[in-house]
PDB file of C-alpha atoms in Angstrom:
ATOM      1  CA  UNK A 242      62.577 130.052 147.238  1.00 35.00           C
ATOM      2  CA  UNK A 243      65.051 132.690 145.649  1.00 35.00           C
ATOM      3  CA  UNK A 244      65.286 132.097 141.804  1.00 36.00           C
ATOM      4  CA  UNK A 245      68.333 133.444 140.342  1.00 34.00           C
ATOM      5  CA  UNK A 246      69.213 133.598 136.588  1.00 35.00           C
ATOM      6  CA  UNK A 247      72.572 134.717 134.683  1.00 40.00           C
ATOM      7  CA  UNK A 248      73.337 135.513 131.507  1.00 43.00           C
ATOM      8  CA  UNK A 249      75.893 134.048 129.902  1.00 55.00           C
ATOM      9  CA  UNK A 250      78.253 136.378 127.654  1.00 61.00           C
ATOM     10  CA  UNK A 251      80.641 135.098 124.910  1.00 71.00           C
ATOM     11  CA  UNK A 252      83.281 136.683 122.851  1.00 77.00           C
ATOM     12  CA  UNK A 253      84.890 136.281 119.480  1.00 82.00           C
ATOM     13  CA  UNK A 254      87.721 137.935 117.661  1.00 85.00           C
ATOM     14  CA  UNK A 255      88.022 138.723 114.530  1.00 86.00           C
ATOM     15  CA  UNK A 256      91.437 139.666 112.581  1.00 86.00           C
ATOM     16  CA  UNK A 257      90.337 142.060 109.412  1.00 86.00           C
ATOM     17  CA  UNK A 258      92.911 142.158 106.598  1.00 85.00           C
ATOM     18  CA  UNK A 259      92.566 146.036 106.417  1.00 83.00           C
ATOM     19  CA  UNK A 260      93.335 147.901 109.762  1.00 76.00           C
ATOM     20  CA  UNK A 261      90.989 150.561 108.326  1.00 76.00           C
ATOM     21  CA  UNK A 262      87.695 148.211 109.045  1.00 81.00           C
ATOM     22  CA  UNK A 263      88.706 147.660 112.749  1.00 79.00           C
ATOM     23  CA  UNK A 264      88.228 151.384 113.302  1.00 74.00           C
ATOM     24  CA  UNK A 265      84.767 151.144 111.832  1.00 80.00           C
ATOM     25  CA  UNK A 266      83.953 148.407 113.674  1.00 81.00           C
ATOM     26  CA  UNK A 267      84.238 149.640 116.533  1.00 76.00           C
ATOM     27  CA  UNK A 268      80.924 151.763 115.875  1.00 77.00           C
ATOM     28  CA  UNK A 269      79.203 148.785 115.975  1.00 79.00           C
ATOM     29  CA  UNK A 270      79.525 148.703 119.668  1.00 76.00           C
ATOM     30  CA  UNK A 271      76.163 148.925 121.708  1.00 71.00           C
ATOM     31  CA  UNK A 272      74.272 147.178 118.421  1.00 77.00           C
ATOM     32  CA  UNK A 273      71.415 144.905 119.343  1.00 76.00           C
ATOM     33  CA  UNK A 274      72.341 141.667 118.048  1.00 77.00           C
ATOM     34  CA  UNK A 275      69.840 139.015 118.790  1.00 73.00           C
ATOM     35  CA  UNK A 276      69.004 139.507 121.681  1.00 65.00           C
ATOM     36  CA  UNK A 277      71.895 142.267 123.404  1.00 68.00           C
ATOM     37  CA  UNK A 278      73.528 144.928 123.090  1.00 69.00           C
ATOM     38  CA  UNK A 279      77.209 144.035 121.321  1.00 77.00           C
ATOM     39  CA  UNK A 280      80.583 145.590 122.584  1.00 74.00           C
ATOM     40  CA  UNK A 281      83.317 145.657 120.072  1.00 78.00           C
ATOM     41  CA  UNK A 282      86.499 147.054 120.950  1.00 74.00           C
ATOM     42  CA  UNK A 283      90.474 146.576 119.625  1.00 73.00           C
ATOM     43  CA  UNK A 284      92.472 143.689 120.794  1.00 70.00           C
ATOM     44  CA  UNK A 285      95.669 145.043 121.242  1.00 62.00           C
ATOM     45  CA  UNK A 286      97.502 141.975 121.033  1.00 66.00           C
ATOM     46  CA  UNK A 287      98.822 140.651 117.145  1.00 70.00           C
ATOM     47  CA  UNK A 288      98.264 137.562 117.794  1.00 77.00           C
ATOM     48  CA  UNK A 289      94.821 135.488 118.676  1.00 79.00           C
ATOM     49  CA  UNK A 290      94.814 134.115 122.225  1.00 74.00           C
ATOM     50  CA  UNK A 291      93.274 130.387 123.241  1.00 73.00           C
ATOM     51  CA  UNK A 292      90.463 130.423 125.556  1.00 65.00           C
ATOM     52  CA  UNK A 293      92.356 129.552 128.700  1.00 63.00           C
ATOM     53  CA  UNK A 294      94.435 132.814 128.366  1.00 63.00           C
ATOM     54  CA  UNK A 295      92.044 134.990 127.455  1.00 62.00           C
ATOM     55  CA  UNK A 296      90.472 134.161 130.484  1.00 54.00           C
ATOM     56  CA  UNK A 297      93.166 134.584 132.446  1.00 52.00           C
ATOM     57  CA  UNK A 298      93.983 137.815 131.389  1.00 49.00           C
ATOM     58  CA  UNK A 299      90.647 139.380 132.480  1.00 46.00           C
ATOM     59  CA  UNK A 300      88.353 137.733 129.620  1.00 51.00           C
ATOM     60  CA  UNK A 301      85.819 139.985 127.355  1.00 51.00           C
ATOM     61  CA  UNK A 302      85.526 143.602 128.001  1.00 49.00           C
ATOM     62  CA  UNK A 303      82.595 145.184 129.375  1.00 49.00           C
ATOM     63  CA  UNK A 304      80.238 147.819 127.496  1.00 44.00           C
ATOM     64  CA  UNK A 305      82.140 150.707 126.188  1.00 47.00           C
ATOM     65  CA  UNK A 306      85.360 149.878 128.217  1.00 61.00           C
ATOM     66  CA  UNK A 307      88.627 150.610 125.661  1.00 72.00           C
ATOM     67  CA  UNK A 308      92.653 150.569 126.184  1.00 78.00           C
ATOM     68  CA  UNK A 309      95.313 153.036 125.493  1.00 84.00           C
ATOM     69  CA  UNK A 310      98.318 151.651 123.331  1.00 85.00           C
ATOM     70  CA  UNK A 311     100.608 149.424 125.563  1.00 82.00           C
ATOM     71  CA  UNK A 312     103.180 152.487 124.988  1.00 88.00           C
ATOM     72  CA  UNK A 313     100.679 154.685 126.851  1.00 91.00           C
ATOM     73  CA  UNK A 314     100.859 154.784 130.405  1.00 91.00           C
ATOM     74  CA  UNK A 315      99.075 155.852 133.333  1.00 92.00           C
ATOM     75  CA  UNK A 316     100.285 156.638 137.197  1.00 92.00           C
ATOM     76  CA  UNK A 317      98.868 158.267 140.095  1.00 93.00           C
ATOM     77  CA  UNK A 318     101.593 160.921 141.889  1.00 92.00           C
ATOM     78  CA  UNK A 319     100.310 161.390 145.122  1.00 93.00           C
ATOM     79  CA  UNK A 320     100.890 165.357 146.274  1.00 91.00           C
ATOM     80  CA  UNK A 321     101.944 166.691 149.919  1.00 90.00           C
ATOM     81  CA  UNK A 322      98.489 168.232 150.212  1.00 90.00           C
ATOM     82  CA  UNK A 323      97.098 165.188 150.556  1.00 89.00           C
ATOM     83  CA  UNK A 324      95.565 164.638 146.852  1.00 91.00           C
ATOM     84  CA  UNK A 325      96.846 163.256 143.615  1.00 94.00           C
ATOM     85  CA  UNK A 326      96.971 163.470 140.231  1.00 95.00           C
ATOM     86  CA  UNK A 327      96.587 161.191 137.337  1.00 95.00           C
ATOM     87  CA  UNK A 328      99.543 161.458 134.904  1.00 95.00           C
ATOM     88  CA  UNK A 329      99.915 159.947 131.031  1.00 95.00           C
ATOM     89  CA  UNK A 330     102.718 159.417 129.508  1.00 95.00           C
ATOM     90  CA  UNK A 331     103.396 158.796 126.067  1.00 95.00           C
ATOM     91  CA  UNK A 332     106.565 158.326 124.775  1.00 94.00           C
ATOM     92  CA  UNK A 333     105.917 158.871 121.038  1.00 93.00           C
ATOM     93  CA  UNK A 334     104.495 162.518 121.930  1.00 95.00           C
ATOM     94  CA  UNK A 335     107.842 163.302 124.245  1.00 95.00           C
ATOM     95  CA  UNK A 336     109.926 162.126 120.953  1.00 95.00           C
ATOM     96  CA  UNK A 337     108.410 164.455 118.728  1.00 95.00           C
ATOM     97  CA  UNK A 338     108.239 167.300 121.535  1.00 96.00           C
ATOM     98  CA  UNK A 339     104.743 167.489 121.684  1.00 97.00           C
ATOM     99  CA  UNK A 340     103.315 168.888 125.108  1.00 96.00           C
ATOM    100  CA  UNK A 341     102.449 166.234 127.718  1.00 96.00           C
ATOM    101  CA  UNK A 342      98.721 165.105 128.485  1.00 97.00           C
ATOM    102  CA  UNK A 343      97.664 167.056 131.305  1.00 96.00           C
ATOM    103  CA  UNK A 344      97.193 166.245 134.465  1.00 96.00           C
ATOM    104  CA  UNK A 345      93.614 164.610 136.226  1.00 96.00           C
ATOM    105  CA  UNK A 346      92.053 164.470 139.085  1.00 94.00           C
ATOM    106  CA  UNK A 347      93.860 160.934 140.645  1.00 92.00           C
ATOM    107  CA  UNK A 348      90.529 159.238 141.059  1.00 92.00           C
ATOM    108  CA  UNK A 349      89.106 159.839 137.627  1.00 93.00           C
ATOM    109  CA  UNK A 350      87.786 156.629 136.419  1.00 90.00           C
ATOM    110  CA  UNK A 351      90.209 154.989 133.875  1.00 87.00           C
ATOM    111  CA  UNK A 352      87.528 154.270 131.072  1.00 87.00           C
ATOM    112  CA  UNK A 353      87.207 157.873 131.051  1.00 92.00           C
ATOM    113  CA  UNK A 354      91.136 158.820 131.284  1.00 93.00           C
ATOM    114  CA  UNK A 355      90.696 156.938 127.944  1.00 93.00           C
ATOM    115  CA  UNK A 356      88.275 158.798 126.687  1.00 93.00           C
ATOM    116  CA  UNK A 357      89.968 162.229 127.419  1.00 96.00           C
ATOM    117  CA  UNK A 358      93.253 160.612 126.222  1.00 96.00           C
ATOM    118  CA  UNK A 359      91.422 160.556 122.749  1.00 95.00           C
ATOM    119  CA  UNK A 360      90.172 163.806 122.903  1.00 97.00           C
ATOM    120  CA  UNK A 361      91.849 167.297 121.940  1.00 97.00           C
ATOM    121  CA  UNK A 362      90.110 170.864 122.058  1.00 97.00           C
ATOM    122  CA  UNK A 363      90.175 173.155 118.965  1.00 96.00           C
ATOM    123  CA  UNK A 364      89.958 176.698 118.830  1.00 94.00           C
ATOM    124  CA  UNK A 365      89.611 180.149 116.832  1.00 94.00           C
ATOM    125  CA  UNK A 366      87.132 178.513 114.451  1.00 94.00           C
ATOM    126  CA  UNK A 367      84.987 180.522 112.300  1.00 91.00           C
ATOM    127  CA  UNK A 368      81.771 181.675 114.103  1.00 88.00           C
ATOM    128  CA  UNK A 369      78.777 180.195 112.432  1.00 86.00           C
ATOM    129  CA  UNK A 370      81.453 177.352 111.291  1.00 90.00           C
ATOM    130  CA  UNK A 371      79.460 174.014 109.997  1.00 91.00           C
ATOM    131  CA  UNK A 372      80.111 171.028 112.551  1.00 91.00           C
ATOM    132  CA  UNK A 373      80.180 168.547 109.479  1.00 92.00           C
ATOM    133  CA  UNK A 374      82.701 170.582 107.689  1.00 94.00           C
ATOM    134  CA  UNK A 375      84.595 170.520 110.733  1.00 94.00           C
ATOM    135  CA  UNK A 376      84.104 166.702 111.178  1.00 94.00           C
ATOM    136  CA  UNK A 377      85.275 165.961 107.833  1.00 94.00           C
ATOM    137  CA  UNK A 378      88.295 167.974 107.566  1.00 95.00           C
ATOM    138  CA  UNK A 379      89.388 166.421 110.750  1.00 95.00           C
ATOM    139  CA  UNK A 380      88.525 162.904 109.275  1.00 92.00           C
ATOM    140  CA  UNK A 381      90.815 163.777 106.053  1.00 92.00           C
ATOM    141  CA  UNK A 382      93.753 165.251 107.453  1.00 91.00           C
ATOM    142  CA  UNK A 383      94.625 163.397 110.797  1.00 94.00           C
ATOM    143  CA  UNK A 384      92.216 160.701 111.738  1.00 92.00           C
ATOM    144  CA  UNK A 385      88.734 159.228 112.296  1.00 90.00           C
ATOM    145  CA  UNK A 386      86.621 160.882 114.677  1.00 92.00           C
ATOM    146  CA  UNK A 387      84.367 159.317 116.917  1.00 90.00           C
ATOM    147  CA  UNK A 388      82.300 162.241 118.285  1.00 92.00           C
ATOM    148  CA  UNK A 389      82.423 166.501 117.401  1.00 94.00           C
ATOM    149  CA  UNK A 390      81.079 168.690 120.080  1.00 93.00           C
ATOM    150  CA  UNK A 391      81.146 172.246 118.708  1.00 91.00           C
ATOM    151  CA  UNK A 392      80.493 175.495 120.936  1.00 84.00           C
ATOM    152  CA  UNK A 393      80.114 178.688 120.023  1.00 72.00           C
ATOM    153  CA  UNK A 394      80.673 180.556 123.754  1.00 72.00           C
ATOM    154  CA  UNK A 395      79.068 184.005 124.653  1.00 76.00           C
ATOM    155  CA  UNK A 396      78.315 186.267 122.135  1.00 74.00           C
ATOM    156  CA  UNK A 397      81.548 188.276 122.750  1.00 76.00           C
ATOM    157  CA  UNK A 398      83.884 185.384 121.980  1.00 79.00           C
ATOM    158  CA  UNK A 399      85.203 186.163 118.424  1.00 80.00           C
ATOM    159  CA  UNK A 400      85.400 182.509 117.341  1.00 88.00           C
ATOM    160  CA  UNK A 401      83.736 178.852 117.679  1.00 89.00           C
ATOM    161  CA  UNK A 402      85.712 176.039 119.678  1.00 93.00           C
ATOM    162  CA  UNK A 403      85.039 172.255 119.794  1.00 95.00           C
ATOM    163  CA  UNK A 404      85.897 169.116 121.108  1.00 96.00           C
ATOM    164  CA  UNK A 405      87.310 166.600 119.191  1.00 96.00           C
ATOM    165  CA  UNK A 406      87.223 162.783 120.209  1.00 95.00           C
ATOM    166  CA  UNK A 407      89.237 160.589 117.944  1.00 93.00           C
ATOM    167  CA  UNK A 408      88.600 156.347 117.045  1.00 89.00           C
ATOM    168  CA  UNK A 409      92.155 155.870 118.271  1.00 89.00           C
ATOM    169  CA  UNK A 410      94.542 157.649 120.380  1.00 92.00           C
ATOM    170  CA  UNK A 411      97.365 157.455 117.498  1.00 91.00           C
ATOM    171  CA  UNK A 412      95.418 160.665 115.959  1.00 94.00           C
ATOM    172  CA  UNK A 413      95.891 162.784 118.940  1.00 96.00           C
ATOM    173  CA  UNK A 414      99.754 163.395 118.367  1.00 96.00           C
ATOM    174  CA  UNK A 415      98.582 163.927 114.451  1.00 96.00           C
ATOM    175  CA  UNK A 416      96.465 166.639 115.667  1.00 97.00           C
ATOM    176  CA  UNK A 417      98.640 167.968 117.893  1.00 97.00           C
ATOM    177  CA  UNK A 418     101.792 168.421 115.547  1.00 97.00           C
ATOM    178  CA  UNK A 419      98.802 170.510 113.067  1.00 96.00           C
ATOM    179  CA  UNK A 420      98.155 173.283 115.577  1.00 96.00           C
ATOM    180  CA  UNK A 421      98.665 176.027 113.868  1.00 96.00           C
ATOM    181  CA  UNK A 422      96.924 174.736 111.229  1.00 95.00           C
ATOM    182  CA  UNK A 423      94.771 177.075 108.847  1.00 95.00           C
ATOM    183  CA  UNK A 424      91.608 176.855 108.451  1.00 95.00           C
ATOM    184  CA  UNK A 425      88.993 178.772 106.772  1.00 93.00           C
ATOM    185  CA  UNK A 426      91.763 181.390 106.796  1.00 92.00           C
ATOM    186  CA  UNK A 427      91.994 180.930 111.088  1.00 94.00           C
ATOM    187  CA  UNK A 428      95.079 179.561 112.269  1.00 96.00           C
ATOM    188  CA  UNK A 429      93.777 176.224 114.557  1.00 96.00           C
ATOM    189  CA  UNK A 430      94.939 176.617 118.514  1.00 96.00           C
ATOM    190  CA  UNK A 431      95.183 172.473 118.675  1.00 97.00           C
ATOM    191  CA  UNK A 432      95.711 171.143 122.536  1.00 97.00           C
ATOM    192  CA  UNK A 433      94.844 168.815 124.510  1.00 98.00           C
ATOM    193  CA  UNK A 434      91.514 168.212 126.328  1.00 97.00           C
ATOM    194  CA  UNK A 435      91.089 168.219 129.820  1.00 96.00           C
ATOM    195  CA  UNK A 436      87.507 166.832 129.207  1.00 95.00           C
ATOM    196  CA  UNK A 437      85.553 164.020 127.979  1.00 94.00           C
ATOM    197  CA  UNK A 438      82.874 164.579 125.374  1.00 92.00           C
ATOM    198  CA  UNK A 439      79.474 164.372 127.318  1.00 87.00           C
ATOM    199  CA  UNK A 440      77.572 161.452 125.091  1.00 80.00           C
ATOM    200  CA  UNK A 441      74.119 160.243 125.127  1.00 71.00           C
ATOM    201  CA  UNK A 442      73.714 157.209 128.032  1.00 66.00           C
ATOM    202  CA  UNK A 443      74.391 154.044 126.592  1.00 59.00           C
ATOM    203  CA  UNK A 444      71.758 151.029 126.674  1.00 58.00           C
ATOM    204  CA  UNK A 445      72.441 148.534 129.031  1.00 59.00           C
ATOM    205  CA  UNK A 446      71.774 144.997 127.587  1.00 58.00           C
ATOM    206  CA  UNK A 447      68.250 144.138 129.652  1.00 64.00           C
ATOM    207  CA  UNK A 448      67.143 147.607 127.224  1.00 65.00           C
ATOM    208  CA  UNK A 449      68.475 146.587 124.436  1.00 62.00           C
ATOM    209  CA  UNK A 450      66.758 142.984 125.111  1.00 64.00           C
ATOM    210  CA  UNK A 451      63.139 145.320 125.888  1.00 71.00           C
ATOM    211  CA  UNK A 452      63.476 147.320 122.466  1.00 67.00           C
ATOM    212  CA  UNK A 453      63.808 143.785 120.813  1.00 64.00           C
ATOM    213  CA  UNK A 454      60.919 142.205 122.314  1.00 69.00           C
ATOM    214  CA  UNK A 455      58.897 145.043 121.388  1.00 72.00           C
ATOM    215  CA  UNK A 456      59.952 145.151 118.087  1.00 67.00           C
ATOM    216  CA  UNK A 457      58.881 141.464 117.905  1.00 67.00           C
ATOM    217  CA  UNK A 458      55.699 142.957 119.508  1.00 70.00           C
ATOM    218  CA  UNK A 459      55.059 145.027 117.061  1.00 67.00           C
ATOM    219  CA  UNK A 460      55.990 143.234 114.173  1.00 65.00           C
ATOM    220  CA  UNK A 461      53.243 140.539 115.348  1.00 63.00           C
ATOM    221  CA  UNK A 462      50.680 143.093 116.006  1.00 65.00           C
ATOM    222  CA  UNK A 463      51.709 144.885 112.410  1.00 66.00           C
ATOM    223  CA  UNK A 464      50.868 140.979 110.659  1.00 67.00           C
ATOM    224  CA  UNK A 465      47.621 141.112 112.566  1.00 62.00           C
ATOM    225  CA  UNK A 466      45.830 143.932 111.265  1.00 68.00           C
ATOM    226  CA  UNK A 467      47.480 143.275 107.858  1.00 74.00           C
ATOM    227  CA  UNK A 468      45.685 139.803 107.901  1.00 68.00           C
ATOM    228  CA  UNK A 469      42.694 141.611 109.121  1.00 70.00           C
ATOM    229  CA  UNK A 470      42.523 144.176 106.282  1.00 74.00           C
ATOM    230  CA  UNK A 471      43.085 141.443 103.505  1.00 74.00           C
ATOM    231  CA  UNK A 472      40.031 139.562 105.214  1.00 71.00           C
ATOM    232  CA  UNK A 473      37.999 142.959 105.232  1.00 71.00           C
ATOM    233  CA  UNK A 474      38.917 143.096 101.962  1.00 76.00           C
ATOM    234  CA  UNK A 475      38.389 139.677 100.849  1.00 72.00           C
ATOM    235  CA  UNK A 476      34.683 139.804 102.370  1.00 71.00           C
ATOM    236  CA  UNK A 477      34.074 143.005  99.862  1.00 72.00           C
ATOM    237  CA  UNK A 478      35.076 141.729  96.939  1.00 73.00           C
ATOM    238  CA  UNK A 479      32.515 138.807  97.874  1.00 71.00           C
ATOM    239  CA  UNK A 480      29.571 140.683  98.730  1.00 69.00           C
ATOM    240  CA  UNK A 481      29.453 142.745  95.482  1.00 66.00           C
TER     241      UNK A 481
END
C-alpha cells in the first residue's frame, strides 16, 4: 500500500498603511512560523483579490520567487547563431536616459533575471573600505538594500568593488542616475550588474519543520534536567 501525504499551503495578504513596512517585510521571508518556513513577497496589485481569482491567476508564490514592476518587461530575441538573449526593458530608465539592463543568457531562470534586475555593481571604492559603511550610505541615499557583497580584487587593483542588491527594483534607476557619485573622496563608477549576488541556500520547509521539532526536543530535554536538579536539590536541603 503506497501512503501519500500533502501539505497544504495557505496565503494571506496584508495591506500596511506605510509602504515603508512592506519592504521590511519582506525579510521575513524563509521565517519558521509554526511549523514552516514563511514566504512573503509584494503583491503588485492595489487592490485585494477574492479567493477564486487569486487562484486563477497562479495562487501563492513559491519560496523566494519575486516580480519586476508590471512596467518592467522581459523577452527572449532569438540570434542567427542559433542562441538567444534575455532582454529587459524598462521604460522609466529609457525616459531618464539611463543605459539599458544588459543582456542574459536566454535561458537564465526568471527568479534570477529578478534578482540581477535588482542588482547594480559599484566601483573605485576605497581599499580597506568598511562593508557597513558602504551598506548604509547606500540605504540613505537611494534605497534599501537587501544584500552587500564587497570585493577587494588582486592586490594590484587600486580600489574595492561590490555588489549591490536592492529590496525593490525602483532603487536601481536611483543608483544609476548617482554614478559619479563621491564617495570617501572616489567618484562611484555605478552600472548595472550582470550577476546575481551568490546567497547562502535557503531552507526548504521539511528543514525548517526539522529545526522546529528539535527545538521542541530540546526545550523538553532542557525542562528535564531542570526538574532533575531542583529534585537533587530538594533531596539536599532534606538530608542536612
Amino acid at each position: 500500500m503506497n501512503i501519500t501525504s500533502s501539505t497544504t499551503s495557505k496565503c494571506a495578504f496584508i495591506k500596511y498603511d506605510d509602504d515603508r513596512a512592506v519592504e521590511v517585510g519582506q525579510h521575513l521571508t524563509n521565517t519558521v512560523l509554526i511549523d514552516r518556513a514563511i514566504v512573503c513577497a509584494p503583491f503588485l496589485q492595489s487592490t485585494i483579490p477574492d479567493e477564486a481569482t487569486f487562484i486563477n491567476s497562479g495562487g501563492p508564490v513559491t519560496a523566494g520567487q519575486r516580480q519586476l514592476p508590471p512596467h518592467v518587461t522581459n523577452k527572449v530575441q532569438e540570434l542567427e547563431d542559433g542562441s538567444s538573449v534575455l532582454l529587459t526593458a524598462d521604460p522609466q530608465m529609457e525616459a531618464l536616459g539611463l543605459p539599458a539592463y544588459p543582456p542574459l543568457p536566454g535561458n537564465t531562470d526568471l527568479a534570477k533575471v529578478e534578482e540581477i534586475r535588482r542588482t547594480i555593481y559599484v566601483g573605485n571604492l576605497p581599499k580597506g573600505v568598511d562593508g557597513q559603511a558602504v551598506l548604509d550610505f547606500f540605504n540613505s541615499f537611494v534605497g534599501e538594500v537587501m544584500y552587500l557583497r564587497m570585493a577587494t580584487g588582486p592586490d594590484t587593483l587600486p580600489c574595492a568593488y561590490a555588489y549591490i542588491e536592492f529590496t525593490n527594483q525602483t532603487s536601481v534607476p536611483i543608483a544609476l542616475q548617482n554614478n559619479g557619485i563621491d564617495y570617501q573622496g572616489r567618484p562611484l563608477r555605478i552600472q548595472h550588474s550582470r550577476v546575481a549576488i551568490i546567497k547562502p541556500q535557503a531552507k526548504s520547509a521539511d528543514q525548517a519543520l526539522e529545526e522546529v521539532e528539535e527545538a521542541i526536543r530540546m526545550g523538553k530535554t532542557l525542562k528535564v534536567i531542570e526538574k532533575a536538579k531542583l529534585i537533587k536539590q530538594e533531596t539536599k536541603r532534606q538530608a542536612r
